[in-house]
PDB file of N, CA and C in Angstrom:
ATOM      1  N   UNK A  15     171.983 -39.117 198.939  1.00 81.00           N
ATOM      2  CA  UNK A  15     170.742 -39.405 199.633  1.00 81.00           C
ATOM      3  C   UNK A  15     171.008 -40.389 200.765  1.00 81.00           C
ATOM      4  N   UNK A  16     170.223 -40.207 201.810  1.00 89.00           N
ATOM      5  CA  UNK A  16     170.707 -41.274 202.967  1.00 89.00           C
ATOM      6  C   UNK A  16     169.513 -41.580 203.735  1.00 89.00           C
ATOM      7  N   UNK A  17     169.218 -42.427 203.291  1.00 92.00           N
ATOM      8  CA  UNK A  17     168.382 -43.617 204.039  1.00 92.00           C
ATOM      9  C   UNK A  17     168.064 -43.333 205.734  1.00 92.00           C
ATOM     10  N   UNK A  18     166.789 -42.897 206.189  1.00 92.00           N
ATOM     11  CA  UNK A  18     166.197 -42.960 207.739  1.00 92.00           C
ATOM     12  C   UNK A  18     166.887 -43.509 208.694  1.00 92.00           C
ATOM     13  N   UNK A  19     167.194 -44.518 208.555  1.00 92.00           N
ATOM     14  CA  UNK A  19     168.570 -45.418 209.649  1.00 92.00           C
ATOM     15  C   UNK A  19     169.202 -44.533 209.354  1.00 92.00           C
ATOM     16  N   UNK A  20     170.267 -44.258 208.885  1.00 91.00           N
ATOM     17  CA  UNK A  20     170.971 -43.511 208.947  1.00 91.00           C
ATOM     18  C   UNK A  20     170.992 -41.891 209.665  1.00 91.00           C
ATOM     19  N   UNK A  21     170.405 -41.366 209.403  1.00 89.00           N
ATOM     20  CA  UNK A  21     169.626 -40.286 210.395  1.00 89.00           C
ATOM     21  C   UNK A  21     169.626 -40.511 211.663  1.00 89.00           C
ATOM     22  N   UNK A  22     169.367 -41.863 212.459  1.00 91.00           N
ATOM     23  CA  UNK A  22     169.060 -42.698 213.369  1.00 91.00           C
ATOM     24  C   UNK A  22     170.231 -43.237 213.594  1.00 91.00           C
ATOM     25  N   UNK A  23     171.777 -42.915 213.217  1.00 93.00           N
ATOM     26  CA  UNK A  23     172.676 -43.478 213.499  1.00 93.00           C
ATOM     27  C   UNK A  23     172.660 -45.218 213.657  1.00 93.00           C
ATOM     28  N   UNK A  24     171.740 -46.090 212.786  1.00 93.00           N
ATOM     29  CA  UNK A  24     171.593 -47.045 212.473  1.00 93.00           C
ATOM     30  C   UNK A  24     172.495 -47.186 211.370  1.00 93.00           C
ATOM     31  N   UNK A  25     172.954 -48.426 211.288  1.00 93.00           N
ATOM     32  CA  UNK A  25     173.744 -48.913 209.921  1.00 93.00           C
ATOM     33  C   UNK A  25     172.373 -49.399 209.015  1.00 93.00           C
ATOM     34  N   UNK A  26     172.248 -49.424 207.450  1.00 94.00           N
ATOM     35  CA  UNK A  26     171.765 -49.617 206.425  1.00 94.00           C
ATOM     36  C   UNK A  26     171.789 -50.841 205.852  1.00 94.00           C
ATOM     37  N   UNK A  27     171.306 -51.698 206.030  1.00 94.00           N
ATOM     38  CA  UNK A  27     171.191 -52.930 205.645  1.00 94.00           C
ATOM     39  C   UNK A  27     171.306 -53.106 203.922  1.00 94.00           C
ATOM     40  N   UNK A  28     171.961 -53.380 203.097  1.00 94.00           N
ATOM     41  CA  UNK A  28     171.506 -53.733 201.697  1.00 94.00           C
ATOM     42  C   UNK A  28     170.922 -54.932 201.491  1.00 94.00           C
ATOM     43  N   UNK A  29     170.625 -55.518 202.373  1.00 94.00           N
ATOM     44  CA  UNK A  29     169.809 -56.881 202.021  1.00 94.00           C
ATOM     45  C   UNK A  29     168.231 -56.665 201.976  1.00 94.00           C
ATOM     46  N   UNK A  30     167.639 -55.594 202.564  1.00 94.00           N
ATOM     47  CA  UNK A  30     166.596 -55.133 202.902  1.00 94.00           C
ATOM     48  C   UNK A  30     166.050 -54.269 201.422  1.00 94.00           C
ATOM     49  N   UNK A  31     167.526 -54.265 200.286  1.00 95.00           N
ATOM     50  CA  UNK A  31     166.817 -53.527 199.294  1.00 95.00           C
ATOM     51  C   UNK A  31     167.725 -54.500 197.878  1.00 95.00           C
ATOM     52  N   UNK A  32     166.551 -55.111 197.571  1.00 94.00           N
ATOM     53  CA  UNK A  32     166.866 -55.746 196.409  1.00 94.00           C
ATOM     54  C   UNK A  32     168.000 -55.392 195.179  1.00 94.00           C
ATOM     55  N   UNK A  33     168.005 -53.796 194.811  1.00 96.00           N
ATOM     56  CA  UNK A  33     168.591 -53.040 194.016  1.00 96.00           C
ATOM     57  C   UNK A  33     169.643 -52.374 194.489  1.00 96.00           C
ATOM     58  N   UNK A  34     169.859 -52.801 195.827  1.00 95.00           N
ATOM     59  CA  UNK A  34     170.891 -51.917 196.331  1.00 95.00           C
ATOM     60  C   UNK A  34     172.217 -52.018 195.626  1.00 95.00           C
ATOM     61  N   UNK A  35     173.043 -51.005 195.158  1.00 94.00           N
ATOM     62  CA  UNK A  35     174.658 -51.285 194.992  1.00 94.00           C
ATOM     63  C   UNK A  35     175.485 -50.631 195.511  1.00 94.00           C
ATOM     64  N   UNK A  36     176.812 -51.334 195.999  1.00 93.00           N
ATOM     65  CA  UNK A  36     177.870 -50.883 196.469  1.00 93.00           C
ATOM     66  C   UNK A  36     177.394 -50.815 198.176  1.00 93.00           C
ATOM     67  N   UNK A  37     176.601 -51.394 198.496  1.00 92.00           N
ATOM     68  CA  UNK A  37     175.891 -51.417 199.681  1.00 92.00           C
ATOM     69  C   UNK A  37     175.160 -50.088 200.071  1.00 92.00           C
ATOM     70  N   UNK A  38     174.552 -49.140 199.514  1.00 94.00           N
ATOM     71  CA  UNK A  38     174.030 -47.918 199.394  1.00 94.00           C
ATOM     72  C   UNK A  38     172.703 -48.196 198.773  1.00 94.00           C
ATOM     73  N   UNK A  39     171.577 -47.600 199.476  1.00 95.00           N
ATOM     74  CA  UNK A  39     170.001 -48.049 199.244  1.00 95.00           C
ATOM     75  C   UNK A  39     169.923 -47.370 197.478  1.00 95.00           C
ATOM     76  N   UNK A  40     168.861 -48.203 196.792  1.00 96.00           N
ATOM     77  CA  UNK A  40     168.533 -47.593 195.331  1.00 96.00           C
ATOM     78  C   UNK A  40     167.708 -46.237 195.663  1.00 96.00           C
ATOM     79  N   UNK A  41     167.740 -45.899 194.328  1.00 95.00           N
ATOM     80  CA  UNK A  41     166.860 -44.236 194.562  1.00 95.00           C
ATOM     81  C   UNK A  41     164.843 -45.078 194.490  1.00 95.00           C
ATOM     82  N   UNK A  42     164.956 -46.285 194.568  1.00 95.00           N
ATOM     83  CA  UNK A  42     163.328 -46.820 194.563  1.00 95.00           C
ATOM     84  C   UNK A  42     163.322 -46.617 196.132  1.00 95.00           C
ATOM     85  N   UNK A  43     164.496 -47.751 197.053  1.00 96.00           N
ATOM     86  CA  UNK A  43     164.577 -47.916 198.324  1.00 96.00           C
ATOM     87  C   UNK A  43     163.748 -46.365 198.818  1.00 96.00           C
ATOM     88  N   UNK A  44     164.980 -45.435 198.740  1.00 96.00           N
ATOM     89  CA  UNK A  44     164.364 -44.319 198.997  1.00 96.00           C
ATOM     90  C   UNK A  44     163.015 -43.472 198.766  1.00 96.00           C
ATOM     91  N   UNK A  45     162.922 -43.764 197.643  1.00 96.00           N
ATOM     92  CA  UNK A  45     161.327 -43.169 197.360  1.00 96.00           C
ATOM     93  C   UNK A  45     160.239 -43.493 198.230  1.00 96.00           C
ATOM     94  N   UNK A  46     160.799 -44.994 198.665  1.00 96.00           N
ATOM     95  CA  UNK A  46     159.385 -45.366 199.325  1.00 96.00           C
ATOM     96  C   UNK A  46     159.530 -44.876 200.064  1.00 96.00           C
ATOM     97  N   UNK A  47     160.870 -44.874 201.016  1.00 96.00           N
ATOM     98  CA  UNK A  47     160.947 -44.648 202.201  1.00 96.00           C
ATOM     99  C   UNK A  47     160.404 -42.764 202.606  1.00 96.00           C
ATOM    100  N   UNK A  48     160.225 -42.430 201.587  1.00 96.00           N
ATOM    101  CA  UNK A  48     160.019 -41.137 201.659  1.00 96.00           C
ATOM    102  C   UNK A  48     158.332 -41.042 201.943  1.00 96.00           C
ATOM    103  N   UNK A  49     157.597 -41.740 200.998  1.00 97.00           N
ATOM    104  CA  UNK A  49     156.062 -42.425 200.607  1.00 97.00           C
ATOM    105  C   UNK A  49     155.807 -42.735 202.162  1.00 97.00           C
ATOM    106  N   UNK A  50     156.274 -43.866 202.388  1.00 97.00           N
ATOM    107  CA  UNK A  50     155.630 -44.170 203.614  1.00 97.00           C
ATOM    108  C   UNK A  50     155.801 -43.286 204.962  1.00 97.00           C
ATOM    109  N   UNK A  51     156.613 -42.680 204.906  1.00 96.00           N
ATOM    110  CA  UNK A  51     156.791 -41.292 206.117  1.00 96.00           C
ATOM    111  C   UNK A  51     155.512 -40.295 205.843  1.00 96.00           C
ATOM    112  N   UNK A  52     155.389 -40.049 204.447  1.00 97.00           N
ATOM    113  CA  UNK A  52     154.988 -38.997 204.164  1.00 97.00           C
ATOM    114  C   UNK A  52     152.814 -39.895 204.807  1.00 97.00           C
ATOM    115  N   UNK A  53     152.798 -40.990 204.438  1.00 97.00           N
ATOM    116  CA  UNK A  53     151.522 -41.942 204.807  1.00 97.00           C
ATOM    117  C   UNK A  53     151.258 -41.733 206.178  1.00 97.00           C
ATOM    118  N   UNK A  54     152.500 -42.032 207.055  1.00 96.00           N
ATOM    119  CA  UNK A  54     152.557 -41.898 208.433  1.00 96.00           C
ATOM    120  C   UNK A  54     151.821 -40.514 208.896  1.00 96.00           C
ATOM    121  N   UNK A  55     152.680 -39.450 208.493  1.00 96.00           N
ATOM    122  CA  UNK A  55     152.401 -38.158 209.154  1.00 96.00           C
ATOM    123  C   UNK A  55     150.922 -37.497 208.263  1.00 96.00           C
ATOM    124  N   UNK A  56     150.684 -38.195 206.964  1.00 95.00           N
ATOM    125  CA  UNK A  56     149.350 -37.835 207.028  1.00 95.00           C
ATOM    126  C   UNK A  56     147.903 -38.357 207.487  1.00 95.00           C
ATOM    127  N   UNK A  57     148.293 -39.508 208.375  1.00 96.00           N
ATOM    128  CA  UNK A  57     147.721 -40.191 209.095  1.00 96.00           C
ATOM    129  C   UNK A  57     147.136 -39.341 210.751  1.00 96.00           C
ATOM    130  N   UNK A  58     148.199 -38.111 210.825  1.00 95.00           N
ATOM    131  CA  UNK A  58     148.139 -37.651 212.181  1.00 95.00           C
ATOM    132  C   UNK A  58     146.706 -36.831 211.735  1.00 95.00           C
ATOM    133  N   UNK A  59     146.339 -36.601 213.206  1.00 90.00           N
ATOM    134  CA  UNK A  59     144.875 -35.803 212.751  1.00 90.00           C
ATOM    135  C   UNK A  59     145.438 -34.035 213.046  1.00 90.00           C
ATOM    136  N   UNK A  60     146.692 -33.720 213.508  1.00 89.00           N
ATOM    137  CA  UNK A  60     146.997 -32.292 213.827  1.00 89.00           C
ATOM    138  C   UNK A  60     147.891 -31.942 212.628  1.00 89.00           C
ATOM    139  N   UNK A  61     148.266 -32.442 211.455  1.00 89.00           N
ATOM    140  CA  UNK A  61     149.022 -32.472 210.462  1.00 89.00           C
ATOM    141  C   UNK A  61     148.979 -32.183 209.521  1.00 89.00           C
ATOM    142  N   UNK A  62     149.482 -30.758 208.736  1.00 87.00           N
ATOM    143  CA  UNK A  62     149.049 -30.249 207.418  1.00 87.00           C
ATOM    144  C   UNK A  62     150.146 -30.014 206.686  1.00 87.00           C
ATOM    145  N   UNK A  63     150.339 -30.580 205.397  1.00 89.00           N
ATOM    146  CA  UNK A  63     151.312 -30.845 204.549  1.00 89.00           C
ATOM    147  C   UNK A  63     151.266 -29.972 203.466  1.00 89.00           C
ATOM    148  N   UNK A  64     152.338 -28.651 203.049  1.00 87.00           N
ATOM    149  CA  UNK A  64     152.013 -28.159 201.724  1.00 87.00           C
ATOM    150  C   UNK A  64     153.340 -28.486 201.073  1.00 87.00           C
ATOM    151  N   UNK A  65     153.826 -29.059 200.244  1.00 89.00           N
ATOM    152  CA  UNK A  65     154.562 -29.636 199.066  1.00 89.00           C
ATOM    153  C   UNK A  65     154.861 -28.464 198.367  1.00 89.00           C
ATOM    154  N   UNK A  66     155.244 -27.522 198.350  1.00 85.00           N
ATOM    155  CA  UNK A  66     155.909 -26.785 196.841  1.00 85.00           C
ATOM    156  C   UNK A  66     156.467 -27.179 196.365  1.00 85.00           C
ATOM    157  N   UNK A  67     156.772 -27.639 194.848  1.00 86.00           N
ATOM    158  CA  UNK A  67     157.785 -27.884 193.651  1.00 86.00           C
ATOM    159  C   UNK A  67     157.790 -26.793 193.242  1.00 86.00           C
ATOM    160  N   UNK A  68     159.278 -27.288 193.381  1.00 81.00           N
ATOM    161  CA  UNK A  68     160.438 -25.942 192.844  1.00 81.00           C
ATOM    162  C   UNK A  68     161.567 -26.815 191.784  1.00 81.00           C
ATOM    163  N   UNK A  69     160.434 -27.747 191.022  1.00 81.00           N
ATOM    164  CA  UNK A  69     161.059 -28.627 189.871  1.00 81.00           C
ATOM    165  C   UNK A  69     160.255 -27.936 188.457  1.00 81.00           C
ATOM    166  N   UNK A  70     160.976 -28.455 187.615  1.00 78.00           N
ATOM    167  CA  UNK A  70     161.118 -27.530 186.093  1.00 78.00           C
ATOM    168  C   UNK A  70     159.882 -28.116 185.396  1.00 78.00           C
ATOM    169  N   UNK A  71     158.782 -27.380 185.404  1.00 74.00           N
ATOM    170  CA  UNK A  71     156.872 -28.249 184.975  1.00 74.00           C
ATOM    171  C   UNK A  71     157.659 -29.021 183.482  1.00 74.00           C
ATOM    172  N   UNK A  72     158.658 -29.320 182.583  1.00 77.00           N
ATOM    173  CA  UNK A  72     159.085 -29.395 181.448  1.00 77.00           C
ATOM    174  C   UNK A  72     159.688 -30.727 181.874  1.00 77.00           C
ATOM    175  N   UNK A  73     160.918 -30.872 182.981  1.00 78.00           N
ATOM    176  CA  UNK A  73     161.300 -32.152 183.711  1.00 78.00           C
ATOM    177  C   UNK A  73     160.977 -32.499 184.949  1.00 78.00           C
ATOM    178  N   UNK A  74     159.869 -32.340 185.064  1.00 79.00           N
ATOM    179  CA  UNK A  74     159.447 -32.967 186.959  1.00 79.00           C
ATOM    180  C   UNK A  74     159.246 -34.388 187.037  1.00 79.00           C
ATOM    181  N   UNK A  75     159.337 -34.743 188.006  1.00 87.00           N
ATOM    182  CA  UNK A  75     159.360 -36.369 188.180  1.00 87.00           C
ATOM    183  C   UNK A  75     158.050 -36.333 188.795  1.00 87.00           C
ATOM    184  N   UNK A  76     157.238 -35.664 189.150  1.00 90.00           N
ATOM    185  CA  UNK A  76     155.805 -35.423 190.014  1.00 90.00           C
ATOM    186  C   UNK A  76     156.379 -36.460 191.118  1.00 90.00           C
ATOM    187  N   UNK A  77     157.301 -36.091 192.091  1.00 93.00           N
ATOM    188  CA  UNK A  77     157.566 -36.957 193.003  1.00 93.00           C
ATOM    189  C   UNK A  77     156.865 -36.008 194.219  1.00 93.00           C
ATOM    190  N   UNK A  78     157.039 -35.025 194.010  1.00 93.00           N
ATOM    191  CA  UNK A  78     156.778 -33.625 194.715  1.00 93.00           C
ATOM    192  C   UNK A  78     155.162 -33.809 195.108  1.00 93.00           C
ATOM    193  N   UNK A  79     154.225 -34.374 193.609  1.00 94.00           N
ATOM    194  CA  UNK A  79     152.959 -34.241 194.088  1.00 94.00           C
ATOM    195  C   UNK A  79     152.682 -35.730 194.871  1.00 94.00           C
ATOM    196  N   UNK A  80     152.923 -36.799 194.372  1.00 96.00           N
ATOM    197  CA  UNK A  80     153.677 -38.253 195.280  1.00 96.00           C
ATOM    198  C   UNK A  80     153.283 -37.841 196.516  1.00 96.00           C
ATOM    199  N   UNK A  81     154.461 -37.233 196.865  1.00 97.00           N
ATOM    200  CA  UNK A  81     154.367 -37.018 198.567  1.00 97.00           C
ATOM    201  C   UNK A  81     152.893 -36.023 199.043  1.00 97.00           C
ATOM    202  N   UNK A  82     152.769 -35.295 198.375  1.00 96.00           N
ATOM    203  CA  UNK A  82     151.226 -34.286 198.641  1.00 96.00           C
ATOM    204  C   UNK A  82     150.587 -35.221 199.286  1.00 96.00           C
ATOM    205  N   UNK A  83     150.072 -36.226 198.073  1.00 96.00           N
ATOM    206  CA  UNK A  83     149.312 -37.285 198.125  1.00 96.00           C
ATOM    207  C   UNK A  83     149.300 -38.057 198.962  1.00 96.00           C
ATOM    208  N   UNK A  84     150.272 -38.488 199.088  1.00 97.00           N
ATOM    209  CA  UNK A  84     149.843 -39.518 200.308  1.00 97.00           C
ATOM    210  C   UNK A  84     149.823 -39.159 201.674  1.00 97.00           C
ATOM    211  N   UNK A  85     150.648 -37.528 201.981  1.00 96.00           N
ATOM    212  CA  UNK A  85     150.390 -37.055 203.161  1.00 96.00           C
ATOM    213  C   UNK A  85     148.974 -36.862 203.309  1.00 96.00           C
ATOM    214  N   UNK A  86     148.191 -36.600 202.225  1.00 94.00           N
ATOM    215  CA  UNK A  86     146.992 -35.702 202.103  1.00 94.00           C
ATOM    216  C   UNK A  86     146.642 -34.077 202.324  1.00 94.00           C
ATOM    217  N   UNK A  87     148.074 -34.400 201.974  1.00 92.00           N
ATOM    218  CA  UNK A  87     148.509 -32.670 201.985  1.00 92.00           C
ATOM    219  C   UNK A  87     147.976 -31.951 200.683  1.00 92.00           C
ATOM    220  N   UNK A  88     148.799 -30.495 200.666  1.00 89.00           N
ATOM    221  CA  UNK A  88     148.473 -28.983 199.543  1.00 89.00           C
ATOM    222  C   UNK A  88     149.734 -29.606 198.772  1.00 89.00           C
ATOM    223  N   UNK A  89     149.500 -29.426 197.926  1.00 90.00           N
ATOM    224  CA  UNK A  89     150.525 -29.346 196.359  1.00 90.00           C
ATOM    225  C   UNK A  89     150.540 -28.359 196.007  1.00 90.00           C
ATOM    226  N   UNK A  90     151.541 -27.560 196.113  1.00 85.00           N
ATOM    227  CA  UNK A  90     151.899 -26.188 195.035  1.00 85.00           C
ATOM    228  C   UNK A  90     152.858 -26.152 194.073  1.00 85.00           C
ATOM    229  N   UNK A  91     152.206 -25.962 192.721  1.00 85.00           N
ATOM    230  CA  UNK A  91     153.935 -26.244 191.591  1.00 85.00           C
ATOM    231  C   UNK A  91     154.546 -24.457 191.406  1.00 85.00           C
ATOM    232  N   UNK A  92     155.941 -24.669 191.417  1.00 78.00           N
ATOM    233  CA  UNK A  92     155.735 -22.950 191.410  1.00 78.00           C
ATOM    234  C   UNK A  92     156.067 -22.758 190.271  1.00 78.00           C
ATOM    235  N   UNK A  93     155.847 -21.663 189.409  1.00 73.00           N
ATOM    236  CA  UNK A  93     155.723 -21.284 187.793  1.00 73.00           C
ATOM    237  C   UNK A  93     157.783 -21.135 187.721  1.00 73.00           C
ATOM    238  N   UNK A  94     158.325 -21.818 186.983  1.00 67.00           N
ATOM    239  CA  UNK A  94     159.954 -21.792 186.586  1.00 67.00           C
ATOM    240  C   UNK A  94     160.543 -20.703 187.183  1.00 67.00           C
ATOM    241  N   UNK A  95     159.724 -19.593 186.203  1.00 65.00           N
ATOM    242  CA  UNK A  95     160.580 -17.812 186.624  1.00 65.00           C
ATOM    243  C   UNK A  95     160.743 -17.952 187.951  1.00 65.00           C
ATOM    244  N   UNK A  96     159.939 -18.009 189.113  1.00 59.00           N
ATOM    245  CA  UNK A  96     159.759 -17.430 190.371  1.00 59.00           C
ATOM    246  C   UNK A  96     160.642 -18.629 190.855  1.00 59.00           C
ATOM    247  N   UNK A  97     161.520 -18.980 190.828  1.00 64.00           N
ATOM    248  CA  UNK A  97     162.739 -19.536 191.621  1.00 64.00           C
ATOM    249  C   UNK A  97     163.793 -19.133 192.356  1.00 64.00           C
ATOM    250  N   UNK A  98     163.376 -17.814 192.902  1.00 74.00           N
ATOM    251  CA  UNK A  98     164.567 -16.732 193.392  1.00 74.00           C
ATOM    252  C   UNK A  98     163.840 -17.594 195.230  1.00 74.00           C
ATOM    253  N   UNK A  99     164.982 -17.597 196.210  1.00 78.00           N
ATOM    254  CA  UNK A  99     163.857 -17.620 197.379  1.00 78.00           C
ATOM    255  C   UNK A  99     162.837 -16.648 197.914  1.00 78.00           C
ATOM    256  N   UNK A 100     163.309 -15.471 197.548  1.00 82.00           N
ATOM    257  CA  UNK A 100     161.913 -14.687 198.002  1.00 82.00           C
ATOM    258  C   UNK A 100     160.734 -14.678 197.437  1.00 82.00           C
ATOM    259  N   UNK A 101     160.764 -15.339 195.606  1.00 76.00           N
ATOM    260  CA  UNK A 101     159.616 -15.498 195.707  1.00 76.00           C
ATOM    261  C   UNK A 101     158.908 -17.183 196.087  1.00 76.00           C
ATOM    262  N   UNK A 102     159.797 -18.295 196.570  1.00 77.00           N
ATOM    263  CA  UNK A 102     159.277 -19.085 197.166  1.00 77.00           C
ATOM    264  C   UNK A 102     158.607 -18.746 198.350  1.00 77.00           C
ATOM    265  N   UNK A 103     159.504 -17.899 198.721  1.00 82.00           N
ATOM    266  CA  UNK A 103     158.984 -17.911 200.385  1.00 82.00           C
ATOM    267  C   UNK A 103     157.562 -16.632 200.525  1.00 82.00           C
ATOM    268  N   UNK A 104     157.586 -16.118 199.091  1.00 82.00           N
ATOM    269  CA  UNK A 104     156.271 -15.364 199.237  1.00 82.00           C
ATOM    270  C   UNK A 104     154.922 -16.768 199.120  1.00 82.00           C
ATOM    271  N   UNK A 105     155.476 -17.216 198.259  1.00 77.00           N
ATOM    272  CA  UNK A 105     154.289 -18.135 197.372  1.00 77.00           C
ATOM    273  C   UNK A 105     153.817 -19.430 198.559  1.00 77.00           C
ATOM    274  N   UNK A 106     154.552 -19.565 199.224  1.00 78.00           N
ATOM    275  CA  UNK A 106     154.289 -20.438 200.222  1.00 78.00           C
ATOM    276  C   UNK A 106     153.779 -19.427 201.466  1.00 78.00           C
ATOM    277  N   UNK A 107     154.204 -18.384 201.760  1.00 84.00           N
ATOM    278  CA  UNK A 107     153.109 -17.723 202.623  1.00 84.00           C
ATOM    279  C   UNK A 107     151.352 -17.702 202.230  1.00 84.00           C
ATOM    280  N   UNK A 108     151.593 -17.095 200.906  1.00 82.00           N
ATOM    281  CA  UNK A 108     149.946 -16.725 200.521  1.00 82.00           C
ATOM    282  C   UNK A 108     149.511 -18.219 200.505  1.00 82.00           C
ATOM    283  N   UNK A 109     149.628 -19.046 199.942  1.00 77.00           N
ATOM    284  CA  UNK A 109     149.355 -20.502 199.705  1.00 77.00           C
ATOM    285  C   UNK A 109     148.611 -20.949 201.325  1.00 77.00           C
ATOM    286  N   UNK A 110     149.508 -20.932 202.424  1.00 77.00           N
ATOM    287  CA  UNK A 110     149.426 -21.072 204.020  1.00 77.00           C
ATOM    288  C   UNK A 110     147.974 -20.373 204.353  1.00 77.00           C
ATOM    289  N   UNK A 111     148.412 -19.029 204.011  1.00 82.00           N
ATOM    290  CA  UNK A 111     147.209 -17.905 204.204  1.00 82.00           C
ATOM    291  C   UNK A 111     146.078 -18.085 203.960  1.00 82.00           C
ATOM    292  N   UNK A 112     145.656 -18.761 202.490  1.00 79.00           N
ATOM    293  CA  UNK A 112     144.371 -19.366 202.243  1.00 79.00           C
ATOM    294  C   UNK A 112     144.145 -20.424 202.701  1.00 79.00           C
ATOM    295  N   UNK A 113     144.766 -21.403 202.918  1.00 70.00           N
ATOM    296  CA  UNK A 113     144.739 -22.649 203.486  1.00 70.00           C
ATOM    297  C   UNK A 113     144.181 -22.433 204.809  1.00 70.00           C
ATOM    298  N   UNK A 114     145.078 -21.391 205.791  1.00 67.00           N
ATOM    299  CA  UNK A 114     143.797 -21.114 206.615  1.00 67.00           C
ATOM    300  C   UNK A 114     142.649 -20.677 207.087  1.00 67.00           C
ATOM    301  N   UNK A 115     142.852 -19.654 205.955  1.00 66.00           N
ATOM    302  CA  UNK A 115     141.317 -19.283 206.033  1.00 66.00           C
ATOM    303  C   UNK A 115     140.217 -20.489 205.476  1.00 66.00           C
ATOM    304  N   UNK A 116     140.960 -21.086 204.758  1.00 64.00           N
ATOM    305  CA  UNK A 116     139.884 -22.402 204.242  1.00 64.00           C
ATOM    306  C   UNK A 116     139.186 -23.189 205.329  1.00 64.00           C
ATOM    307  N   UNK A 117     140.441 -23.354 206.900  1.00 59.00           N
ATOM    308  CA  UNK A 117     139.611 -24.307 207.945  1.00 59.00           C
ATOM    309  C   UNK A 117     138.971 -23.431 209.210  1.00 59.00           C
ATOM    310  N   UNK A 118     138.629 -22.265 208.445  1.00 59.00           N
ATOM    311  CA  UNK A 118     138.241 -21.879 209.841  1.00 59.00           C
ATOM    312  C   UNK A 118     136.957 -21.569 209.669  1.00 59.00           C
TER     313      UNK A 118
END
């Protein structure tokens, strides 16, 4: 996992994350950093967020719905079986499909 600076060809500060080890951000560092992006861009008023989890409903961390949330985005969990990509990429079409018919 790699930390936004980094992306940004910025160096990573570990002082900036309490838990950090080996000078590499914690998986909290990151979470937020994921949280507050996800706050940002659902802040935009042209911005629509759909989340599919494609995590196991038995071990999910609901990090997936996390981010929904605070974008103020769509959450979709997808049922285990349908983990092939075609049927992600069906399930996220129809999902889209109603979604727009919902704002119009």
């Amino acid at each position: 996992n790699v930390p936004l600076c980094e992306s940004l060809d910025e160096t990573f500060d570990p002082e900036v994350d309490e838990e950090s080890t080996e000078g590499k951000p914690s998986r909290t560092y990151l979470k937020e950093e994921v949280l507050a992006l996800a706050k940002k861009l659902g802040s935009l008023s042209d911005f629509n967020l759909l989340c599919v989890d494609t995590e196991n409903k038995y071990l999910t961390t609901g990090f997936a719905q996390e981010i929904a949330t605070c974008a103020h985005g769509r959450y979709y969990a997808l049922p285990t079986k349908t983990m092939d990509g075609k049927a992600i990429a069906s399930v996220t079409h129809k999902v889209m499909m109603a979604e727009d018919h919902r704002h119009r």
